[in-house]
XYZ file of C-alpha atoms in Angstrom:
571
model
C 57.961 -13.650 56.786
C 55.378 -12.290 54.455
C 51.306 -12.092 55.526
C 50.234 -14.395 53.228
C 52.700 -17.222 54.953
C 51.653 -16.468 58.491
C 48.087 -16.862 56.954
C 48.911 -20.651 55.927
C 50.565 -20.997 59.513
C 46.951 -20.007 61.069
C 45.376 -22.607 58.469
C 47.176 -25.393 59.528
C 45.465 -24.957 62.682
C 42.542 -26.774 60.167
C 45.080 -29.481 59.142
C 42.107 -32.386 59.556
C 40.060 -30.970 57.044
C 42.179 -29.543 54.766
C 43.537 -32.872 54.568
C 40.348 -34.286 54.592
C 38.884 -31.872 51.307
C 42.126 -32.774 49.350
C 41.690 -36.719 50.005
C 37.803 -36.503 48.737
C 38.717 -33.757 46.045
C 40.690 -36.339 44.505
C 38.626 -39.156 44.826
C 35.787 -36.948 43.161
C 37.965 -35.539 40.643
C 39.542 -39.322 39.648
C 35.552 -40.709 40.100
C 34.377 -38.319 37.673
C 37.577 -39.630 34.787
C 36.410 -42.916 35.391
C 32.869 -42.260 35.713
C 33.230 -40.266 31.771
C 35.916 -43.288 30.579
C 33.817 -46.352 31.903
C 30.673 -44.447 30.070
C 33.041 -43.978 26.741
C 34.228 -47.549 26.861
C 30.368 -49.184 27.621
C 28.891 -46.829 24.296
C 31.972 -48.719 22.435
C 31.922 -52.353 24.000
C 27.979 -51.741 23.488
C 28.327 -51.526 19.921
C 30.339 -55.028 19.563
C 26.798 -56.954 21.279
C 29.369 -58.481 24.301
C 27.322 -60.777 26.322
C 25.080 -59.513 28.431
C 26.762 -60.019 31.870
C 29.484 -57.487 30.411
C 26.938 -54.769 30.228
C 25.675 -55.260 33.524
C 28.974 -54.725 35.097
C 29.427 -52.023 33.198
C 26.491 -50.120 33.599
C 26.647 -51.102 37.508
C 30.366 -49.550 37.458
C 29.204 -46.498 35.730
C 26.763 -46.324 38.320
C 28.767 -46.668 41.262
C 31.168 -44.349 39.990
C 28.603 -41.707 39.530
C 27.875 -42.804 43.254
C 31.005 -42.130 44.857
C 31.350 -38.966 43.115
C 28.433 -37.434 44.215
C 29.462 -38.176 47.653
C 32.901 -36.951 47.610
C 31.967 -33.874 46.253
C 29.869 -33.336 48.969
C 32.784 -34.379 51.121
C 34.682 -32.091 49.751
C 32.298 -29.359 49.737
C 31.697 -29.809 53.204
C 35.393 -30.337 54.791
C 36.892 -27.553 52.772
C 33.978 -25.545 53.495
C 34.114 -26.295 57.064
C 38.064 -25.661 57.439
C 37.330 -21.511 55.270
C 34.626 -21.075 58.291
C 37.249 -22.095 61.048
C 40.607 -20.501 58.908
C 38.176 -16.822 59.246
C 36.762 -17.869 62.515
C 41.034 -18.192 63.584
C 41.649 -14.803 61.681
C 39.403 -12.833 62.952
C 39.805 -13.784 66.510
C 43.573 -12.860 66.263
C 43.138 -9.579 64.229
C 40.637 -7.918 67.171
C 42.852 -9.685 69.659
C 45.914 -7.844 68.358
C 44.159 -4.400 67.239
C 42.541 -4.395 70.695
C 46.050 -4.037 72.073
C 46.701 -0.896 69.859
C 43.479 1.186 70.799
C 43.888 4.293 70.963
C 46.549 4.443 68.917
C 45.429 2.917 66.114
C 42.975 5.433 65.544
C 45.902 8.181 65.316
C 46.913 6.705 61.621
C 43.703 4.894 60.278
C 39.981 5.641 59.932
C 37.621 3.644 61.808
C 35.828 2.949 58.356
C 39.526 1.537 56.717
C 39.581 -0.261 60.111
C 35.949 -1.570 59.327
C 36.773 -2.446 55.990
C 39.841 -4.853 56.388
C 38.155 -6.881 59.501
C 35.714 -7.342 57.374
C 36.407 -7.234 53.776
C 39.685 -8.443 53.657
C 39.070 -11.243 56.143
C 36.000 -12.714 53.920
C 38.832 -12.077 51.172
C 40.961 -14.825 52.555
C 37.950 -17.290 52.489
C 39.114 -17.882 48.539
C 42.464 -18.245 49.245
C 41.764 -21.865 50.733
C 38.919 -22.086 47.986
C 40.932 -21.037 45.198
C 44.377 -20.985 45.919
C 45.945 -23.561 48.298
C 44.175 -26.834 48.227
C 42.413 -27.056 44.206
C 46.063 -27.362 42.602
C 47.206 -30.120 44.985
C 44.144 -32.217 44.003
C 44.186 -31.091 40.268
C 47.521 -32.635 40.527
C 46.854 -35.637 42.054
C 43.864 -36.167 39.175
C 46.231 -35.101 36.242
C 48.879 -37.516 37.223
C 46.810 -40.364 37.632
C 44.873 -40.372 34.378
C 47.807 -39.360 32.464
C 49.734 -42.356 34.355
C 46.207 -44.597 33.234
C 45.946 -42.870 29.684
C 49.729 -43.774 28.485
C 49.222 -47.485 28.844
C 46.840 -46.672 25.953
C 48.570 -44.606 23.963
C 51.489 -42.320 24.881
C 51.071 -39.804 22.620
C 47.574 -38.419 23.789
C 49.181 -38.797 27.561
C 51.244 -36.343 26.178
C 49.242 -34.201 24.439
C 47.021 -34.152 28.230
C 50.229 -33.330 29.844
C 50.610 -30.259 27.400
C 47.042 -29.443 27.993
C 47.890 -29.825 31.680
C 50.643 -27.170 31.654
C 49.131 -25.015 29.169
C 45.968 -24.635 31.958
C 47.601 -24.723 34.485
C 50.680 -22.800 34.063
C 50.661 -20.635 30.492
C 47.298 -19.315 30.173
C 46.992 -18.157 34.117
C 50.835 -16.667 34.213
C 49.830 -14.582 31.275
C 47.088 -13.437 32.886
C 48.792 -12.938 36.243
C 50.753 -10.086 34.408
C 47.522 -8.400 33.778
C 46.227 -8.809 37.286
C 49.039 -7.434 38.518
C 48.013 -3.730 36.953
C 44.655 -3.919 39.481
C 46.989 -5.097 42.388
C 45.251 -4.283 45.661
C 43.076 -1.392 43.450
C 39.359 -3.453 44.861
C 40.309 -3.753 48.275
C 41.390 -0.027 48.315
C 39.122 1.155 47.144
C 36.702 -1.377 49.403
C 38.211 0.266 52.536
C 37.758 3.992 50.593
C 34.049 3.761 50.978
C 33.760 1.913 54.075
C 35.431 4.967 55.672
C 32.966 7.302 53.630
C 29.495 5.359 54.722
C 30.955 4.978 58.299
C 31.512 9.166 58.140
C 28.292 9.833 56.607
C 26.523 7.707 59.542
C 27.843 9.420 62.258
C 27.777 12.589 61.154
C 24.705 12.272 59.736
C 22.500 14.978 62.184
C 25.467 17.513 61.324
C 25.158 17.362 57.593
C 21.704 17.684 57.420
C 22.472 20.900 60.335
C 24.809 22.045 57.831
C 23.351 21.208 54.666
C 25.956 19.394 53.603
C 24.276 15.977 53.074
C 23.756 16.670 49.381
C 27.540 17.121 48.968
C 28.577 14.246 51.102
C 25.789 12.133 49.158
C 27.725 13.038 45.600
C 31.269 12.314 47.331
C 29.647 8.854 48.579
C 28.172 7.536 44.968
C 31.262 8.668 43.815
C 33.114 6.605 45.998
C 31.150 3.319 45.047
C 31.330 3.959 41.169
C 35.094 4.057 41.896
C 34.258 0.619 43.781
C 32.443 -0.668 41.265
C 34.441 0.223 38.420
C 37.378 -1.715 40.303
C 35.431 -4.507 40.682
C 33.928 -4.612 37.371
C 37.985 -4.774 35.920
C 38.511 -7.564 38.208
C 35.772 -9.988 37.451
C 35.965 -9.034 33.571
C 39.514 -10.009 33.906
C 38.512 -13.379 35.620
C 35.550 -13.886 33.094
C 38.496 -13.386 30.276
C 41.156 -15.793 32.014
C 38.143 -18.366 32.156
C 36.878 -18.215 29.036
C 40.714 -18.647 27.464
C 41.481 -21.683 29.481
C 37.707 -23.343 28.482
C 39.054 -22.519 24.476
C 42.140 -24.619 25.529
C 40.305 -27.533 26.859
C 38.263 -27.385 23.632
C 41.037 -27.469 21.815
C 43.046 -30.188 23.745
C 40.015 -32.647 23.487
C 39.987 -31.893 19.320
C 43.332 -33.181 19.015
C 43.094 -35.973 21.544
C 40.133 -36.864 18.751
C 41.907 -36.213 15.622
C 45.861 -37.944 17.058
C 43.408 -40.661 18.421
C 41.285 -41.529 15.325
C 44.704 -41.040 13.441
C 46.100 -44.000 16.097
C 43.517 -46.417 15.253
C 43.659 -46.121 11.243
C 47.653 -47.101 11.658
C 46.577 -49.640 13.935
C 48.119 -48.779 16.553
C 45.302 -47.801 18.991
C 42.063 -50.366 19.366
C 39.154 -48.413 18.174
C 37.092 -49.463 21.354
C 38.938 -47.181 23.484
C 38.928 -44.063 21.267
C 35.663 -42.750 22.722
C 36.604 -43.776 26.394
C 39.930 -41.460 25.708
C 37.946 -38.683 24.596
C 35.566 -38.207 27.380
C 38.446 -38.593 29.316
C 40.384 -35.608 28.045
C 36.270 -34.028 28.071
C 36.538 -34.394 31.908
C 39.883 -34.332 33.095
C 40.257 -30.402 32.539
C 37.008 -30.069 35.080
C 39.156 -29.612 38.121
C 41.426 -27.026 35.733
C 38.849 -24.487 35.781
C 39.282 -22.731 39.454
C 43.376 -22.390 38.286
C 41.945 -19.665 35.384
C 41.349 -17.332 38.468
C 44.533 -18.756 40.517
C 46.527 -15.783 39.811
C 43.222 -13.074 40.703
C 42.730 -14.666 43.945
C 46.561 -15.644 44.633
C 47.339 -11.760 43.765
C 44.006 -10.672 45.985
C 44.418 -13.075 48.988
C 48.398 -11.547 49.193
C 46.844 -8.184 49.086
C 44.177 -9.030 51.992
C 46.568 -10.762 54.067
C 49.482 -7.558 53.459
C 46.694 -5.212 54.450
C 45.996 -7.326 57.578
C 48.994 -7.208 58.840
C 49.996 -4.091 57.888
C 47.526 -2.999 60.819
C 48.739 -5.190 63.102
C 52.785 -4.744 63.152
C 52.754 -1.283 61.967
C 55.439 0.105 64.199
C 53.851 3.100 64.507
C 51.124 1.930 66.388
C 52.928 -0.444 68.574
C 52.288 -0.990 72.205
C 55.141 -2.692 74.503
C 53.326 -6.139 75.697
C 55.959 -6.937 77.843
C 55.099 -6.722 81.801
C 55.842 -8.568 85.113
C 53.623 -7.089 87.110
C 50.193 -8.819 86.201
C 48.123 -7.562 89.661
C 48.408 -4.591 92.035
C 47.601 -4.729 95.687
C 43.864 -3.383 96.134
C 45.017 -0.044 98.140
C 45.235 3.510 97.383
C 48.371 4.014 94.782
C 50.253 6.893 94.309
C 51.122 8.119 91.299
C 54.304 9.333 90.099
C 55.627 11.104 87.150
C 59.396 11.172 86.401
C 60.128 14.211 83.887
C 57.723 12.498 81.724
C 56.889 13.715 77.681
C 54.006 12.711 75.476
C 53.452 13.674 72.045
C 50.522 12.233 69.831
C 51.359 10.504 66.109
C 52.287 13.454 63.470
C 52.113 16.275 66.225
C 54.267 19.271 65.405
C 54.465 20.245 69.126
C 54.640 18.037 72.208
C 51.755 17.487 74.409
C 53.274 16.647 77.510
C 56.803 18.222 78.058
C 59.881 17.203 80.547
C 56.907 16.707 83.576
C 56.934 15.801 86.867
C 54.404 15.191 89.614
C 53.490 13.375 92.858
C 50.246 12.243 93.876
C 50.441 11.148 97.364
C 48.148 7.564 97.976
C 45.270 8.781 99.419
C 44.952 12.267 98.345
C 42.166 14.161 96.323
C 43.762 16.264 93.438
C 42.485 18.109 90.706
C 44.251 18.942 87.456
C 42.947 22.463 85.841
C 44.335 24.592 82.690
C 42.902 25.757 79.436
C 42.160 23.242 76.899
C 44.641 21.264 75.356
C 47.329 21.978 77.740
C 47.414 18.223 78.391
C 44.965 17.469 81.287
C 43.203 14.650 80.080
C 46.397 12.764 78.390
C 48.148 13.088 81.382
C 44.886 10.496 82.837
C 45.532 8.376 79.601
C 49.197 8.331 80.756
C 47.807 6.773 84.214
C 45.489 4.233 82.514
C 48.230 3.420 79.718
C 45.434 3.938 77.222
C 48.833 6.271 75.793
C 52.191 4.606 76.168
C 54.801 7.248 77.946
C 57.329 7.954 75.406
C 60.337 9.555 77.755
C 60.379 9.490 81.441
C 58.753 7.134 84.175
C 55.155 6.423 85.479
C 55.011 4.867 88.540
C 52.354 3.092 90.374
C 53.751 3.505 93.847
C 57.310 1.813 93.001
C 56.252 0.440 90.045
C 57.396 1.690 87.216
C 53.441 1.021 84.921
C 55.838 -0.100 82.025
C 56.553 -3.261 83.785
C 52.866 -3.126 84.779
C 49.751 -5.416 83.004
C 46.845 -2.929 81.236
C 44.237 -5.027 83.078
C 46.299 -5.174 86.608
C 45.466 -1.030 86.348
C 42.361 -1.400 84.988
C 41.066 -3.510 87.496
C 42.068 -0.804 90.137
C 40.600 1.966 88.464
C 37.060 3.473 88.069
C 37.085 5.673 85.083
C 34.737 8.641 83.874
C 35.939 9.731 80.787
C 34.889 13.048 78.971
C 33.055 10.479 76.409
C 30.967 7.895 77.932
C 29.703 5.040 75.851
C 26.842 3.530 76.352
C 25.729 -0.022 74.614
C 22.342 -0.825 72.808
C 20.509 -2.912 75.277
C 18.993 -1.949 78.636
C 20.148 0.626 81.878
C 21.084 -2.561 83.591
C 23.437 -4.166 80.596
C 25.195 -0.887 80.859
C 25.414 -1.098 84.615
C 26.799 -4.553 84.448
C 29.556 -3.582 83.094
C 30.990 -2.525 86.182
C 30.524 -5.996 87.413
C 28.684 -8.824 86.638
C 27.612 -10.398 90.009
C 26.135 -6.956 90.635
C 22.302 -7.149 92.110
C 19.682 -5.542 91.214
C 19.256 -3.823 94.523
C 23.176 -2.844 94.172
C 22.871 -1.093 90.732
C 19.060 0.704 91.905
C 20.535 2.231 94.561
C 23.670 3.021 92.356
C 21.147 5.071 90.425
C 19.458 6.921 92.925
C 22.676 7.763 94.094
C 23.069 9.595 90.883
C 19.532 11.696 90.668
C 18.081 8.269 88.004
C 16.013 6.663 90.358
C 13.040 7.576 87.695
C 14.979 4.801 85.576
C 13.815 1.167 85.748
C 16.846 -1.241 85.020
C 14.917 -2.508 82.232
C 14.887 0.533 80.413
C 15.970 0.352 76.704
C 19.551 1.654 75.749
C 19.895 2.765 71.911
C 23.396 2.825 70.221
C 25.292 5.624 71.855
C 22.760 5.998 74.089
C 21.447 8.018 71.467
C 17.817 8.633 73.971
C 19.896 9.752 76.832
C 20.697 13.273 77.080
C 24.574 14.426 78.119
C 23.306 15.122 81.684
C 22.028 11.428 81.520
C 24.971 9.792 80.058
C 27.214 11.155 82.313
C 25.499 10.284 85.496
C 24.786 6.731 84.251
C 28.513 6.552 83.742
C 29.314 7.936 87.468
C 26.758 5.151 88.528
C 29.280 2.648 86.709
C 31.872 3.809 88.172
C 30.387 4.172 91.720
C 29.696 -0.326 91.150
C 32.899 -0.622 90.531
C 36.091 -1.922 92.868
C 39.696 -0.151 92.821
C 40.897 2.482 94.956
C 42.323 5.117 92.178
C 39.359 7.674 90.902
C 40.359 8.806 87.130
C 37.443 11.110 86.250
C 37.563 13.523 83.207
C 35.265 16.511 83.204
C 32.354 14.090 85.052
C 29.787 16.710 85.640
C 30.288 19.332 82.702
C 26.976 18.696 81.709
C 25.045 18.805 85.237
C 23.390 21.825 86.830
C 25.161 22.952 89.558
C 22.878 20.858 92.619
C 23.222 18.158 90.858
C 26.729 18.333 90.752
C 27.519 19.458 94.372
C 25.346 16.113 95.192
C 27.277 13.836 93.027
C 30.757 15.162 93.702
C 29.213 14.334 97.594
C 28.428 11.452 96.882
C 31.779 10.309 94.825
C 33.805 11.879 97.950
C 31.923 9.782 100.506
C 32.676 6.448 98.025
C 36.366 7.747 97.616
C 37.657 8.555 101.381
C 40.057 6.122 101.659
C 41.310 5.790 97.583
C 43.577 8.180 95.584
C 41.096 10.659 93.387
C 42.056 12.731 90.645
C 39.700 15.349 88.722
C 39.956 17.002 85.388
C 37.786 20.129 85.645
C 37.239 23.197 83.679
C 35.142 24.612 86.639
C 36.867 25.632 89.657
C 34.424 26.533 91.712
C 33.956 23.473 94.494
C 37.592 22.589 94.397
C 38.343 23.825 97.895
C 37.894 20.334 99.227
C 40.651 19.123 96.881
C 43.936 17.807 98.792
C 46.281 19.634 96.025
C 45.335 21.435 92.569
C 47.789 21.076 90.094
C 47.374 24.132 87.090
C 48.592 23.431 83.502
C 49.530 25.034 80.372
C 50.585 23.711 76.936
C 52.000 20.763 78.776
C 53.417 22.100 81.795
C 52.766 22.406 85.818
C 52.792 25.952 85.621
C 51.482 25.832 89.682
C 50.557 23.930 92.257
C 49.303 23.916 95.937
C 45.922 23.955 97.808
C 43.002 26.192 96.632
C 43.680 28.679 99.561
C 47.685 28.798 98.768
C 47.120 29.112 94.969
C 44.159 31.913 95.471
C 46.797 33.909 97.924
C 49.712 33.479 95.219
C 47.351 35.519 92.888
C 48.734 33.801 89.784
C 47.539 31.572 87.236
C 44.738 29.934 89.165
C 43.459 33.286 90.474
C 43.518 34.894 87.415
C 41.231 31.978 86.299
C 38.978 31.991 89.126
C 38.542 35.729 89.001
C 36.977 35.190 85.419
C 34.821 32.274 86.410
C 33.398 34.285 89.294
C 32.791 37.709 86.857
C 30.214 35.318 84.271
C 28.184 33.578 87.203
């Protein structure tokens, strides 16, 4: 099925007012005829001096007319306006819900700026696809065939030339123009996405181009960006402006001849002269609902882009997660974890990250993982949290295998310190609440002087990123979060790297005393401290190259002395 027909499937969830919009676009579209005819016909009937009741109830039909247009245009603005907002409202909703499923690995093939730009761009795309595309022909339709139904009992050969006016608006001119739309295919919304990523780069690392002096350079690459934007955008409306402008020449046109065949008609007698005028301001008014199909094509050939890049995102197979579990909760005890000759390797990696691995870590137990970097410590945590999908081999979460598990049954048993720690714009205590959000205020200030923050007042502001935190901070405030929350299986990644050592040995006391009964495991470039661990497991380049207690791996003399020896020399 292609994007742009799921699209219509989500708009039908609007059925009521798209139904309403086309019922009062018609009856202002057919109003407005017979609001032009009836005024045609009463500057005719006028000339003739009928009695004077005649004029009355034609002037007060003229006037009603103009009436009920005005209000079913405002119908229509209103229900077709109403069912865009809900149609975006639906699309949106259902693009984060299903991109939300493929984090992280949706970052592993597009920019978070090309991400940016289609949730936003290309959704408020779509908005003219109901505008422009789906609902104006069915009530430019409805219009045509009616007053070329009322306009042949008059005279059948300007209900023909309408009909050829119809198709030549309708059909011709915008097909012709399709063609040339189709050389600009999907060109603005590239190129929409193109500088999205560029602005969203240049924000966050803005302090490091200045650092680097690079802003200059990054400023040129930006303005270049947008003039390639621009110029993109400038092709497309000059193209609509074009298509437009054509189809208004053909009206023009149309109503000329519907003059000169209709004056023609009533010399030969075969047309009453009183109606000549009403005919013409009918073919004058009929081609108003006409005008939106000039750009049919442009938005048709744009919306099918929008909706293509859409879903591109969201059933790329690449990025795919497996959604389908059995398991949706987990008993609230200390797991253990198992690996089963597991591998891992990320998107357009030349070597694997995780190779043929295996591991047990008993329920209970207090284990640190140690190597050099990017031997595979902290995916092999992402492996436990599913925030990466294991591609051979089993994870199990005492006998269940985590494939067959929910995200959120882990999740919920889990308190996580990553290596990264975000923190939202808003206070210490909308951070905090994160954890949980029945926590009290007594809960989350005690939370913090557990951590060495007491000096911070829940009320304290937040900026993005935390960006008036320092990394010390940051990290504590996240150990505080993860102290408030329930679960019984400790994933922390390189917690304290940015603590002095007191501070650490306090917090790591504090995290043991919290985590005595649950499973813990650590990701730590520093060794020293890890003689209270139950187990130490060593890697390199995606291997368990040893394993044991600190005592039996300091007596082997091996990999984990060797690194310990060199720790010790630069203290």
């Amino acid at each position: 099925m292609s994007a742009l027909l799921k699209v219509i499937q989500m708009m039908l969830i609007e059925k009521k007012e798209i139904t309403l919009s086309i019922i009062f676009g018609f009856i202002a579209g057919i109003s407005s005829v017979g609001l032009f005819a009836a005024s045609g016909y009463l500057i005719s009937k006028a000339s003739l001096m009928p009695p004077f009741y005649a004029l009355i109830i034609l002037t007060s039909t003229v006037k009603l007319l103009g009436f009920i247009k005005a209000g079913a245009k405002f119908g229509e603005r209103f229900y077709s306006h109403r069912a865009t907002f809900g149609i975006l409202s639906h699309l949106r909703i259902s693009f984060f819900e299903k991109l939300s499923d493929l984090v992280p690995n949706v970052f592993h093939k597009y920019r978070s700026g090309d991400l940016l730009g289609r949730v936003v761009g290309d959704v408020e795309s779509l908005q003219n696809f109901f505008l422009r595309v789906f609902y104006p022909p069915l009530v430019l339709l409805l219009v045509f065939v009616s007053t070329i139904f009322f306009t042949s009992f008059y005279s059948l050969a300007i209900a023909v030339i309408l009909f050829v006016g119809f198709l030549l608006t309708t059909i011709v001119v915008p097909a012709l123009f399709s063609l040339r739309q189709v050389k600009i295919k999907g060109s603005v919304g590239q190129e929409r996405g193109n500088l999205s990523t560029e602005i969203t780069e240049v924000m966050y690392g803005f302090r490091e181009l200045k650092l680097f002096q690079q802003l200059e350079t990054k400023r040129s690459q930006l303005l270049s960006q947008s003039e390639a934007y621009i110029k993109e955008q400038r092709k497309e409306n000059t193209n609509k402006v074009y298509t437009q402008s054509v189809n208004g020449f053909v009206t023009f046109i149309v109503s000329w001849l519907v003059l000169a065949v209709g004056a023609y008609l009533v010399t030969e007698g075969t047309l009453d002269g009183i109606f000549l005028a009403m005919l013409v301001m009918i073919s004058l008014t009929v081609f108003e609902p006409a005008a939106p199909m000039a750009v049919f094509p442009i938005y048709l050939q744009e919306s099918r882009d929008a909706s293509k890049r859409l879903y591109d995102v969201m059933e790329d197979p690449d990025i795919q997660v497996s959604k389908e579990t059995s398991i949706d909760t987990l008993p609230g005890t200390a797991p253990k974890i198992v690996f089963d000759t597991i591998s891992f390797s990320y998107m357009e990696e030349w070597r694997p990250t995780i190779l043929n691995l295996s591991l047990t870590i008993p329920a209970g137990s207090k284990t640190a993982i140690v190597g050099a970097s990017g031997s595979g410590k902290s995916t092999l945590l992402q492996l436990i949290l599913k925030l990466q999908e294991v591609q051979n081999g089993t994870c199990y979460w005492n006998q269940h295998d985590t494939s067959a598990v929910a995200n959120e049954a882990i999740w919920q048993q889990a308190r996580v310190v990553l290596q990264e720690n975000d923190m939202f714009y808003g206070t210490i205590r909308d951070n905090l609440l994160l954890a949980d959000e029945n926590l009290t205020d007594d809960q989350m200030t005690a939370a913090l002087e557990g951590v060495k923050l007491g000096h911070f007042s829940l009320d304290d502001n937040v900026l993005e990123n935390g960006e008036n935190l320092s990394g010390g901070e940051k990290q504590r405030l996240a150990i505080a979060r993860a102290l408030l929350k329930k679960g019984h299986l400790w994933v922390l990644d390189e917690p304290t790297s940015s603590l002095d050592a007191e501070t650490e040995k306090n917090i790591y006391q504090r995290i043991f005393d919290h985590a005595i009964q649950d499973t813990l495991l650590l990701v730590s470039h520093r060794l020293k401290g890890l003689e209270l661990m139950d187990q130490i497991i060593v890697m390199d380049h995606g291997n368990i190259v040893e394993w044991g207690s600190y005592h039996d791996l300091m007596n082997k003399r091996g990999y984990f002395y060797g690194m310990r020896s060199i720790e010790g020399s630069l203290l």
